[in-house]
PDB file of C-alpha atoms in Angstrom:
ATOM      1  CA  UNK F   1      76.121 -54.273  17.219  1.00  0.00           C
ATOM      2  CA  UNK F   2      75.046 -50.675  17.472  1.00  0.00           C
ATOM      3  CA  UNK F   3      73.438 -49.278  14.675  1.00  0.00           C
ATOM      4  CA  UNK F   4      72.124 -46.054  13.910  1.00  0.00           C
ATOM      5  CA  UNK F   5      69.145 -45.510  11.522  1.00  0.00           C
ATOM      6  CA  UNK F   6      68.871 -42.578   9.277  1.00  0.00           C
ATOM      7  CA  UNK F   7      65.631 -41.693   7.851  1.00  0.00           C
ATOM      8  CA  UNK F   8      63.434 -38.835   6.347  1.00  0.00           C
ATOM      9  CA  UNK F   9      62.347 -35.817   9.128  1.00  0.00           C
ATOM     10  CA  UNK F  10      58.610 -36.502   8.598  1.00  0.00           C
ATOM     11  CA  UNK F  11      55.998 -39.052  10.295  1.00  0.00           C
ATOM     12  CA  UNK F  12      55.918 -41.446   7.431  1.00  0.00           C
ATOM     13  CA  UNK F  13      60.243 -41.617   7.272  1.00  0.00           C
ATOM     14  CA  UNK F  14      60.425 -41.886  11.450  1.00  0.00           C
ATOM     15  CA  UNK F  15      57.457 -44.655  11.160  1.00  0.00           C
ATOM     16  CA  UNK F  16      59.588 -46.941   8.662  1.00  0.00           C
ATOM     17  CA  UNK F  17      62.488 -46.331  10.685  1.00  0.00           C
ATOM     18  CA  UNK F  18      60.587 -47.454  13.565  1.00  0.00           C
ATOM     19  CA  UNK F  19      59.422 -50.459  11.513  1.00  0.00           C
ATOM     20  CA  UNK F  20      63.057 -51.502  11.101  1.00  0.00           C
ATOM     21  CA  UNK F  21      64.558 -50.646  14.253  1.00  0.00           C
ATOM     22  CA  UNK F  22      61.972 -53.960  15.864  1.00  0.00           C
ATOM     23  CA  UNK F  23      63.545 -56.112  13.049  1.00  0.00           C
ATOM     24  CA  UNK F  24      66.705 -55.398  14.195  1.00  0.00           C
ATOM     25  CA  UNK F  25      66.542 -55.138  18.080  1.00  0.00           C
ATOM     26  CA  UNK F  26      64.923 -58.647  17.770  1.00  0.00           C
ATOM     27  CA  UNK F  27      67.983 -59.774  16.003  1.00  0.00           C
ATOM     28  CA  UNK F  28      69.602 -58.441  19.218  1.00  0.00           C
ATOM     29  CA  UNK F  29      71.200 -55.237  18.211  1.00  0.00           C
ATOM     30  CA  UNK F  30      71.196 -51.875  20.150  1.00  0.00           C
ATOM     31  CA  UNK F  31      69.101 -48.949  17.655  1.00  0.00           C
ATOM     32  CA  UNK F  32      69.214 -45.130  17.534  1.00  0.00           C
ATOM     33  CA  UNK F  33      66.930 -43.537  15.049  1.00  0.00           C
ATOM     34  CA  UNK F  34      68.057 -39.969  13.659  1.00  0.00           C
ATOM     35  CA  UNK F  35      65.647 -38.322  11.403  1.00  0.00           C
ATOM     36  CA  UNK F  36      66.880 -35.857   9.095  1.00  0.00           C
ATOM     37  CA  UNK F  37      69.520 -34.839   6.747  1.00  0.00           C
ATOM     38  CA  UNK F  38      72.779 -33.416   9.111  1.00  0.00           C
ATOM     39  CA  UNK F  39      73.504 -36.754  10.963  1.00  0.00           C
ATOM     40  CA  UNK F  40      77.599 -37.437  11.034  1.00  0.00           C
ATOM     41  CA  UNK F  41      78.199 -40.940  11.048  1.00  0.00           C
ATOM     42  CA  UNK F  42      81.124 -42.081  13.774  1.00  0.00           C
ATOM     43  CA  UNK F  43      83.033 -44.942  14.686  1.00  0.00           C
ATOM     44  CA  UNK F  44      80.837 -46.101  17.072  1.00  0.00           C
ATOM     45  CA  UNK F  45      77.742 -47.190  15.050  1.00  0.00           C
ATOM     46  CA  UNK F  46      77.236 -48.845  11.830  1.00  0.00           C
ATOM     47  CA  UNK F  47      75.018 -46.081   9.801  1.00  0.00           C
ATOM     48  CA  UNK F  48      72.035 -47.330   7.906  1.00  0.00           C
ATOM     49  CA  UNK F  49      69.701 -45.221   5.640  1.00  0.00           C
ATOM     50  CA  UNK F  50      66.241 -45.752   5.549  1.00  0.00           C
ATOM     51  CA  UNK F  51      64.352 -45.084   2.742  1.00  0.00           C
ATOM     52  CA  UNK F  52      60.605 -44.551   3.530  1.00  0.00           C
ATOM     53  CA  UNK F  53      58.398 -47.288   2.784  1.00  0.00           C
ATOM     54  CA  UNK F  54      54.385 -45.995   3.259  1.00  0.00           C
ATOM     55  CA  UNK F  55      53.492 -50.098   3.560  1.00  0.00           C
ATOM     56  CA  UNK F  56      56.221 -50.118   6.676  1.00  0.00           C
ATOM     57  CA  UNK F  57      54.824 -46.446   8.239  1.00  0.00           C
ATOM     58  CA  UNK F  58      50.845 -47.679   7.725  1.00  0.00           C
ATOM     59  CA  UNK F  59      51.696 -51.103   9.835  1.00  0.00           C
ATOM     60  CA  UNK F  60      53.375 -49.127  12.591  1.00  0.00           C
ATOM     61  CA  UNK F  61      50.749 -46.535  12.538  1.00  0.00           C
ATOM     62  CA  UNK F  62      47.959 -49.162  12.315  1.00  0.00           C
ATOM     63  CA  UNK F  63      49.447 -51.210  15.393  1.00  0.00           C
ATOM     64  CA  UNK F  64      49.906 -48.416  17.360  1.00  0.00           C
ATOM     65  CA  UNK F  65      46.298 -47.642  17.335  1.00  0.00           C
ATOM     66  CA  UNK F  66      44.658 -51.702  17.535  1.00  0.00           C
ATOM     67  CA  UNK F  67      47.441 -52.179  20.156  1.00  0.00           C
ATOM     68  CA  UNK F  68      47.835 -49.266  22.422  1.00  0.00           C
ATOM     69  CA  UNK F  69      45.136 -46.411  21.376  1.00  0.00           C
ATOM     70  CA  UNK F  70      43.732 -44.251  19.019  1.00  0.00           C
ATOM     71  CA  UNK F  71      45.334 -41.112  21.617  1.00  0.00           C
ATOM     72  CA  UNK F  72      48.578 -42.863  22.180  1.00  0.00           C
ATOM     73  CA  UNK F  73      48.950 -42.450  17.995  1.00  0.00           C
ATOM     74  CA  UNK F  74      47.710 -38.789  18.039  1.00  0.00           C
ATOM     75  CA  UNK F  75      50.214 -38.477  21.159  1.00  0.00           C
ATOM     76  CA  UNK F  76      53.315 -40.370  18.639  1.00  0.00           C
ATOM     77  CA  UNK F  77      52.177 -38.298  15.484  1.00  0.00           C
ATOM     78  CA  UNK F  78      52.444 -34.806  17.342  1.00  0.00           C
ATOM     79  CA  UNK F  79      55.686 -36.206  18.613  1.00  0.00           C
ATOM     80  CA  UNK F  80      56.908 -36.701  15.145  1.00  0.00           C
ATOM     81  CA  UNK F  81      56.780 -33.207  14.332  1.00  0.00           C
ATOM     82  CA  UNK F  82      58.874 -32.206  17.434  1.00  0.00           C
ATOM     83  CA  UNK F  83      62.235 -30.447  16.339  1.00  0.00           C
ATOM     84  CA  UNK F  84      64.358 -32.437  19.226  1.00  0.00           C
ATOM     85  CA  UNK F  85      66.992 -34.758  17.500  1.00  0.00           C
ATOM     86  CA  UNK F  86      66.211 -37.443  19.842  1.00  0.00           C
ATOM     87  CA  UNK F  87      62.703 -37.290  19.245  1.00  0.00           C
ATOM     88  CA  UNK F  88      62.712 -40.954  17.289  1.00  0.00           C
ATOM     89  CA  UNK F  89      64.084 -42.752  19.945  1.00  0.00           C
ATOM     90  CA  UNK F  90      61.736 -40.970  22.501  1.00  0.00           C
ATOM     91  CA  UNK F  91      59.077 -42.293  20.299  1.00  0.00           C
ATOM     92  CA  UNK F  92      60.383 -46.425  20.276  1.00  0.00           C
ATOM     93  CA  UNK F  93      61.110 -45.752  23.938  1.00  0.00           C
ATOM     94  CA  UNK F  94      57.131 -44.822  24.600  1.00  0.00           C
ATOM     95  CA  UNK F  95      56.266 -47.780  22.456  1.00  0.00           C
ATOM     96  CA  UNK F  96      58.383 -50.330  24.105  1.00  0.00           C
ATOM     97  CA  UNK F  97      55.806 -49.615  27.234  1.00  0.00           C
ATOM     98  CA  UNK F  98      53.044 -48.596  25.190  1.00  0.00           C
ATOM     99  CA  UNK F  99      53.071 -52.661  23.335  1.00  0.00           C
ATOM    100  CA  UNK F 100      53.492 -53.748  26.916  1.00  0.00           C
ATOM    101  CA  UNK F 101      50.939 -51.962  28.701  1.00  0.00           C
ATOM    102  CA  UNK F 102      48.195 -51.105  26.300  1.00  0.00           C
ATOM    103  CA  UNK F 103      45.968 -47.824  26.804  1.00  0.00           C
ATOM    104  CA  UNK F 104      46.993 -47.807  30.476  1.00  0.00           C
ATOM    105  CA  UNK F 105      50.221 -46.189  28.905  1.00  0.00           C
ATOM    106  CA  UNK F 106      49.112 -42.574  28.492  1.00  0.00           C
ATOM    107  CA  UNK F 107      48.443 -42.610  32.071  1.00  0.00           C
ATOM    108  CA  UNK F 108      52.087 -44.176  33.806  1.00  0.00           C
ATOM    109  CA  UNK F 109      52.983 -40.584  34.306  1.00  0.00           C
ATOM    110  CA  UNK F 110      55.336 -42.695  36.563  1.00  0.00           C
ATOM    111  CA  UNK F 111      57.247 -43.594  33.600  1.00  0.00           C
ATOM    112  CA  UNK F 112      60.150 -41.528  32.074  1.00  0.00           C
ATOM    113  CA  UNK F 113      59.770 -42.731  28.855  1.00  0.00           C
ATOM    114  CA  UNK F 114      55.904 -42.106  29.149  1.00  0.00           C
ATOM    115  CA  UNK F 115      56.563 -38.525  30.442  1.00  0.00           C
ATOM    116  CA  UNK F 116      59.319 -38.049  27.560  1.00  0.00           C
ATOM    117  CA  UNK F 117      56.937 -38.056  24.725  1.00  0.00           C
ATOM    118  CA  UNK F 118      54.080 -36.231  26.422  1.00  0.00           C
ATOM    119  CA  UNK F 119      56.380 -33.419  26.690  1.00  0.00           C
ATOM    120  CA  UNK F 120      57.535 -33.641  22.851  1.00  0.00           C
ATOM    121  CA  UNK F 121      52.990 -33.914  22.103  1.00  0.00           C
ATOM    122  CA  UNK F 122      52.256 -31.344  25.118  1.00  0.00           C
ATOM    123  CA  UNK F 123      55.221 -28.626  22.882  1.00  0.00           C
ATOM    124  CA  UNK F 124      53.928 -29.429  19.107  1.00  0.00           C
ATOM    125  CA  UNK F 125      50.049 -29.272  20.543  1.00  0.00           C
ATOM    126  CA  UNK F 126      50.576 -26.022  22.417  1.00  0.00           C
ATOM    127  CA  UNK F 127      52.441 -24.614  18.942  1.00  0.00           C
ATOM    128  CA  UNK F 128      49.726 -25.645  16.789  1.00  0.00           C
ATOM    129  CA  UNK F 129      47.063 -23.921  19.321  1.00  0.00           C
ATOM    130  CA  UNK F 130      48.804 -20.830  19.566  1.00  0.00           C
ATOM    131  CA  UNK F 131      49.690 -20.187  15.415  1.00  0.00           C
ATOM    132  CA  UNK F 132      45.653 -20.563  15.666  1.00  0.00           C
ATOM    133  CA  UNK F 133      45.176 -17.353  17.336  1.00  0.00           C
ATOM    134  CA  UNK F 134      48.767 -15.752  16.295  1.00  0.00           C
ATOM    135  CA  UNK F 135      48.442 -16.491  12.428  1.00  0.00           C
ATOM    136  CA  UNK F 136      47.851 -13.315  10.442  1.00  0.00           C
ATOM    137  CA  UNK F 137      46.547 -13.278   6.778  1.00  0.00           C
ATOM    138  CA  UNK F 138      47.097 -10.617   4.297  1.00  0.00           C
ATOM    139  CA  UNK F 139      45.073 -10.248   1.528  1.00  0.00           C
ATOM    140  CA  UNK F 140      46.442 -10.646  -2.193  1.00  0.00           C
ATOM    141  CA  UNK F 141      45.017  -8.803  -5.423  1.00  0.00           C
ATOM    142  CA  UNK F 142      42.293 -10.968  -6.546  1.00  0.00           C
ATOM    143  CA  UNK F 143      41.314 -11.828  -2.951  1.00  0.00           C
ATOM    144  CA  UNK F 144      43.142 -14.809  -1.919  1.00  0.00           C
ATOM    145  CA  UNK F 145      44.813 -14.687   1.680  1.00  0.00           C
ATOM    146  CA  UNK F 146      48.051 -15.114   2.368  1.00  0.00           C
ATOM    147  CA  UNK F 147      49.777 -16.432   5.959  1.00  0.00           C
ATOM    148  CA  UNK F 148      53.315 -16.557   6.524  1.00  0.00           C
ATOM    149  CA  UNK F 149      54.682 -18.779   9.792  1.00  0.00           C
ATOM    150  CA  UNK F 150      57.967 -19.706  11.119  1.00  0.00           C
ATOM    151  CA  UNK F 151      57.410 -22.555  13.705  1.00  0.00           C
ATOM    152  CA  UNK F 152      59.412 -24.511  15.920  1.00  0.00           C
ATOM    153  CA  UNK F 153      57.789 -27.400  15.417  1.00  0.00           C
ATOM    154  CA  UNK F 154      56.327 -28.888  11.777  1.00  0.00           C
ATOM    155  CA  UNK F 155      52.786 -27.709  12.608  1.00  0.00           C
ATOM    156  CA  UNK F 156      51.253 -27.074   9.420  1.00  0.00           C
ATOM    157  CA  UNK F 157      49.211 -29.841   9.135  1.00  0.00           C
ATOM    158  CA  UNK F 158      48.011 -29.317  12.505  1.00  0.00           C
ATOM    159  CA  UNK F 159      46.241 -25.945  11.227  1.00  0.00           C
ATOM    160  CA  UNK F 160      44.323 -27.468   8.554  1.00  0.00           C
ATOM    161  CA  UNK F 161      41.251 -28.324   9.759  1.00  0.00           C
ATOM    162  CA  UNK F 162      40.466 -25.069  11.971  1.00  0.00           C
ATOM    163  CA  UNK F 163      41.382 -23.085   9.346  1.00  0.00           C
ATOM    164  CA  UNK F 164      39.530 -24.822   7.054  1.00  0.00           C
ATOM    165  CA  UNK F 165      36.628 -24.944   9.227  1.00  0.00           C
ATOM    166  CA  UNK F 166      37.219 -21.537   9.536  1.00  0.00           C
ATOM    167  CA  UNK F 167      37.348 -20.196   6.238  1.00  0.00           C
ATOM    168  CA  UNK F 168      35.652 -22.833   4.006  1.00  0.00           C
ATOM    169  CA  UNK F 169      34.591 -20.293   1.342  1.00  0.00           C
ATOM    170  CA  UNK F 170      37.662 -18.667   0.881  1.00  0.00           C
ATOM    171  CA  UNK F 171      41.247 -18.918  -1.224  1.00  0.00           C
ATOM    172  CA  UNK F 172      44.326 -19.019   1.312  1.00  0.00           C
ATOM    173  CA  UNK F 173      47.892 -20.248   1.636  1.00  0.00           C
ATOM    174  CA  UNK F 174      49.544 -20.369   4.683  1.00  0.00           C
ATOM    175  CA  UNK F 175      53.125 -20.763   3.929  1.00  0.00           C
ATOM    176  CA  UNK F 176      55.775 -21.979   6.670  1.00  0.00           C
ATOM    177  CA  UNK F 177      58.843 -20.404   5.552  1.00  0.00           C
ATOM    178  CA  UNK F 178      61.332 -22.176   7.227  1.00  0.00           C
ATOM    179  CA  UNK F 179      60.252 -25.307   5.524  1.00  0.00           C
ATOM    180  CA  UNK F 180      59.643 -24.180   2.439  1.00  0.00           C
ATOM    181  CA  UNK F 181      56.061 -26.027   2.242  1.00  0.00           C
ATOM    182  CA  UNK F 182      52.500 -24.533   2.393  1.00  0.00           C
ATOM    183  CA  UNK F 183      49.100 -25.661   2.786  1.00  0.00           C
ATOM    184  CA  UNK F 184      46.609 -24.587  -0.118  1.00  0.00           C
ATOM    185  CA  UNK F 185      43.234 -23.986  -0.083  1.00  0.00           C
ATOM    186  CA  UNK F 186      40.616 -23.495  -2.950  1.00  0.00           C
ATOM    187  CA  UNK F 187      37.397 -22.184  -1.929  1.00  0.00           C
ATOM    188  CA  UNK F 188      34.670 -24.723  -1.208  1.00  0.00           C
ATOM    189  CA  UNK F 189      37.783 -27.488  -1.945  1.00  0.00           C
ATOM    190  CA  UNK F 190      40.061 -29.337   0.285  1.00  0.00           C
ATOM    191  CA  UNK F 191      43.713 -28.552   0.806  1.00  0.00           C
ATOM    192  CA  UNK F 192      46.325 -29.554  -0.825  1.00  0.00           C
ATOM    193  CA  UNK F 193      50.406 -29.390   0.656  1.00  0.00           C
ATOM    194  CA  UNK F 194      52.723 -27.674  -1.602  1.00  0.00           C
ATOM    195  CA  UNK F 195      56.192 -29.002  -1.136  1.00  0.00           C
ATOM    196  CA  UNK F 196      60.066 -27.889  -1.633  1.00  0.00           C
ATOM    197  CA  UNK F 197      58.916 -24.258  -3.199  1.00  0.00           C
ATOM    198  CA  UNK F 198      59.447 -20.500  -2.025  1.00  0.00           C
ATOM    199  CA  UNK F 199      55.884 -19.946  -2.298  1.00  0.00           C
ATOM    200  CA  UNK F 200      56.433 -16.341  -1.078  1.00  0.00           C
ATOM    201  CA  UNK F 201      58.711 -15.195  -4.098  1.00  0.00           C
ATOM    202  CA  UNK F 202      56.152 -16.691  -6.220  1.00  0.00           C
ATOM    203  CA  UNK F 203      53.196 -14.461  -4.844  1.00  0.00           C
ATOM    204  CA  UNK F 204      55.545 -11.288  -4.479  1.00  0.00           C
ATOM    205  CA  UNK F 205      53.532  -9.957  -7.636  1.00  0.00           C
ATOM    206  CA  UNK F 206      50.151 -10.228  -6.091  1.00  0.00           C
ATOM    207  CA  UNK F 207      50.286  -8.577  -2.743  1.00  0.00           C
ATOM    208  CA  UNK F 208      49.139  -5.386  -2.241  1.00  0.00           C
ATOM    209  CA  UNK F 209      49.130  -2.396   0.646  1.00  0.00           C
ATOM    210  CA  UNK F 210      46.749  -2.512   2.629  1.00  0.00           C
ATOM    211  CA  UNK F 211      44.955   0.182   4.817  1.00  0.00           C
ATOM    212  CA  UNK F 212      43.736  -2.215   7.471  1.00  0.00           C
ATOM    213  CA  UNK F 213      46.891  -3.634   8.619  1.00  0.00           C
ATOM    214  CA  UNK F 214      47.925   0.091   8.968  1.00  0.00           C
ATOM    215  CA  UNK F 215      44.687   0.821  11.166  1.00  0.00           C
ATOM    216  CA  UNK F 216      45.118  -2.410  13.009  1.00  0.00           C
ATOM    217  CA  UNK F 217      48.841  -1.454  13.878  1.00  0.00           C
ATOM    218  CA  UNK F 218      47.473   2.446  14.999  1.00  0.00           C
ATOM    219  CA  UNK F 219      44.646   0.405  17.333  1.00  0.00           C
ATOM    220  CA  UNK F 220      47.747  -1.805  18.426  1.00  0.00           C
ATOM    221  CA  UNK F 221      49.850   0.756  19.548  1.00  0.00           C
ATOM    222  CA  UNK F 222      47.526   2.927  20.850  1.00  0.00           C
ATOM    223  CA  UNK F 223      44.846   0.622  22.803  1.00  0.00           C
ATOM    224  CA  UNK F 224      47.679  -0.391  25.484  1.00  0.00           C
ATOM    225  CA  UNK F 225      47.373   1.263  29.000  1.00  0.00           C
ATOM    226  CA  UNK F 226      51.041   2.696  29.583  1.00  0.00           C
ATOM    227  CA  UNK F 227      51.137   1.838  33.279  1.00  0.00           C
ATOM    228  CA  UNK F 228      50.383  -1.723  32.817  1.00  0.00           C
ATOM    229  CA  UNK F 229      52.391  -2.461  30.160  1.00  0.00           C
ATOM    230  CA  UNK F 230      54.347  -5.722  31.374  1.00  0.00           C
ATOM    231  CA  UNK F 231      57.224  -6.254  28.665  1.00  0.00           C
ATOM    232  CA  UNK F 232      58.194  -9.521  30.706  1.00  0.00           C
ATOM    233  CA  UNK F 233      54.597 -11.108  31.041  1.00  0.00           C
ATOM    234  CA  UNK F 234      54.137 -10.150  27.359  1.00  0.00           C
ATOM    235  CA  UNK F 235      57.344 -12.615  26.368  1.00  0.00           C
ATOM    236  CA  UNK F 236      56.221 -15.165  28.492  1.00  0.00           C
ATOM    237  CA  UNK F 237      52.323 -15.386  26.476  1.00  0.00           C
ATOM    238  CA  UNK F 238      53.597 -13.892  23.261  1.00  0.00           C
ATOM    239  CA  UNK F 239      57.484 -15.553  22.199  1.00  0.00           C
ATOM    240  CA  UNK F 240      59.782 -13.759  19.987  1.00  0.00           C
ATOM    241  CA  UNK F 241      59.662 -16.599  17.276  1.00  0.00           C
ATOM    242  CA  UNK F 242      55.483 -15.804  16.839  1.00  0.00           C
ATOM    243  CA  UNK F 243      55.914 -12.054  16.651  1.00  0.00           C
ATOM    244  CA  UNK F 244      57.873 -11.911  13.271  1.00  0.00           C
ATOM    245  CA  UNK F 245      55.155 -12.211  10.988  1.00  0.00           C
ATOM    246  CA  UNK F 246      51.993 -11.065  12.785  1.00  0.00           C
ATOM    247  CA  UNK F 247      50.870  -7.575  11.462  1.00  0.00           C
ATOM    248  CA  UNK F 248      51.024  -5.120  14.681  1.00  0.00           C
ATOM    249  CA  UNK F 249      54.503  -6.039  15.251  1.00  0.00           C
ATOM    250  CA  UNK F 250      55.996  -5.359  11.711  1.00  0.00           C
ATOM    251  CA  UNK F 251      58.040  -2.127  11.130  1.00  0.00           C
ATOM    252  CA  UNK F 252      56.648   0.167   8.613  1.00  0.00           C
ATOM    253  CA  UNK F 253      58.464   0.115   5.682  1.00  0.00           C
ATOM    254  CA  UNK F 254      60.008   3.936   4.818  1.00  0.00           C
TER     255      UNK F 254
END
């Protein structure tokens, strides 16, 4: 029988899915795992919801680790916040070989299934790197900074430790709007994830102008050497999707 798994877009949801998908393809039946909330059921597979069950996700996350490696679960969790639909099954297709081969896994570059999920990790740890050095904070009355993002990939949680390394003392939010989550942090505290809110309507109130971001623009736009401007080079380090909320590239309001 085919079946087709629907679960919760989020490590914990595609871990239990995981979880249930071995049940089932040791009963013999064929698996696909979508995560998230748009799948259409068809005629051609029996669809199952899966609710997520923390006790299922912490054995799959556990065994992955004893089993295959501590990196080969870094490798699956970065994989998890991919944006490809397929990236589940990518995921049980690594571990298939991963349960068979142990840590040798991460290096069968041989192996399409191997090379399959690198490439989903390789994409979410490049996003994560750049938003480190692309992120742009504004500063709110009272002193608390503000960063607004817009990723491809569910990277939030990959920015909490450097910016909390970073910026330890300090209030700051950075808010990925196409998600509708943020990641909070009091000063001297740890952070906390804010869930299923518009965060930026609620802080509307408490931002303010600021004469920096104007100076910083002016230094932006006037530090570049005309004949070696390189428009295509420039796209290829610096995406489209990145330049939307960083400060030089915003239009001044009139």
């Amino acid at each position: 029988m085919n079946i087709t798994l629907v679960c919760e877009d989020s490590f914990e949801g595609i871990m239990t899915a995981v979880y249930d998908a071995w049940v089932l393809m040791n009963e013999g039946h064929q698996v696909t795992i979508f995560s998230g909330t748009h799948y259409a059921p068809t005629f051609f597979s029996e669809y199952r919801q899966v609710s997520t069950d923390m006790e299922k996700a912490d054995k799959v996350a556990r065994s992955i680790r004893i089993k295959i490696s501590p990196k080969a679960y870094v490798m699956v969790y970065r994989a998890c916040m991919h944006y490809a639909v397929e990236k589940a099954d990518i995921i049980v297709n690594f571990l298939k070989v991963g349960y068979r081969q142990g840590a040798e896994v991460i290096r069968m570059l041989h192996n399409p299934d191997v090379l399959a999920l690198m490439e989903l990790d390789r994409k979410v740890a490049n996003e994560a790197h750049n938003f480190k050095g692309f992120l742009r904070f504004a500063e709110l009355k009272g002193g608390a900074l503000f960063g607004k993002i817009e990723p491809r990939c569910d990277v939030l949680l990959l920015l909490e430790k450097h910016f909390s390394e970073r910026f330890p003392k300090e209030n700051w939010i950075i808010y990925d709007e196409k998600r509708k989550k943020a990641l909070a942090h009091p000063a001297d505290g740890e952070c906390v994830m804010v869930m299923g809110q518009n965060v930026e309507e609620r802080i509307a109130a408490l931002q303010k102008a600021d004469e920096y971001e104007d100076l910083w623009k002016v230094f932006f736009d006037t530090i570049g050497i005309e004949a070696r401007k390189n428009p295509k080079c420039q796209q290829t380090n610096l995406p489209q999707w990145y330049r939307k909320n960083m400060t030089e590239y915003q239009t001044p309001e009139k």
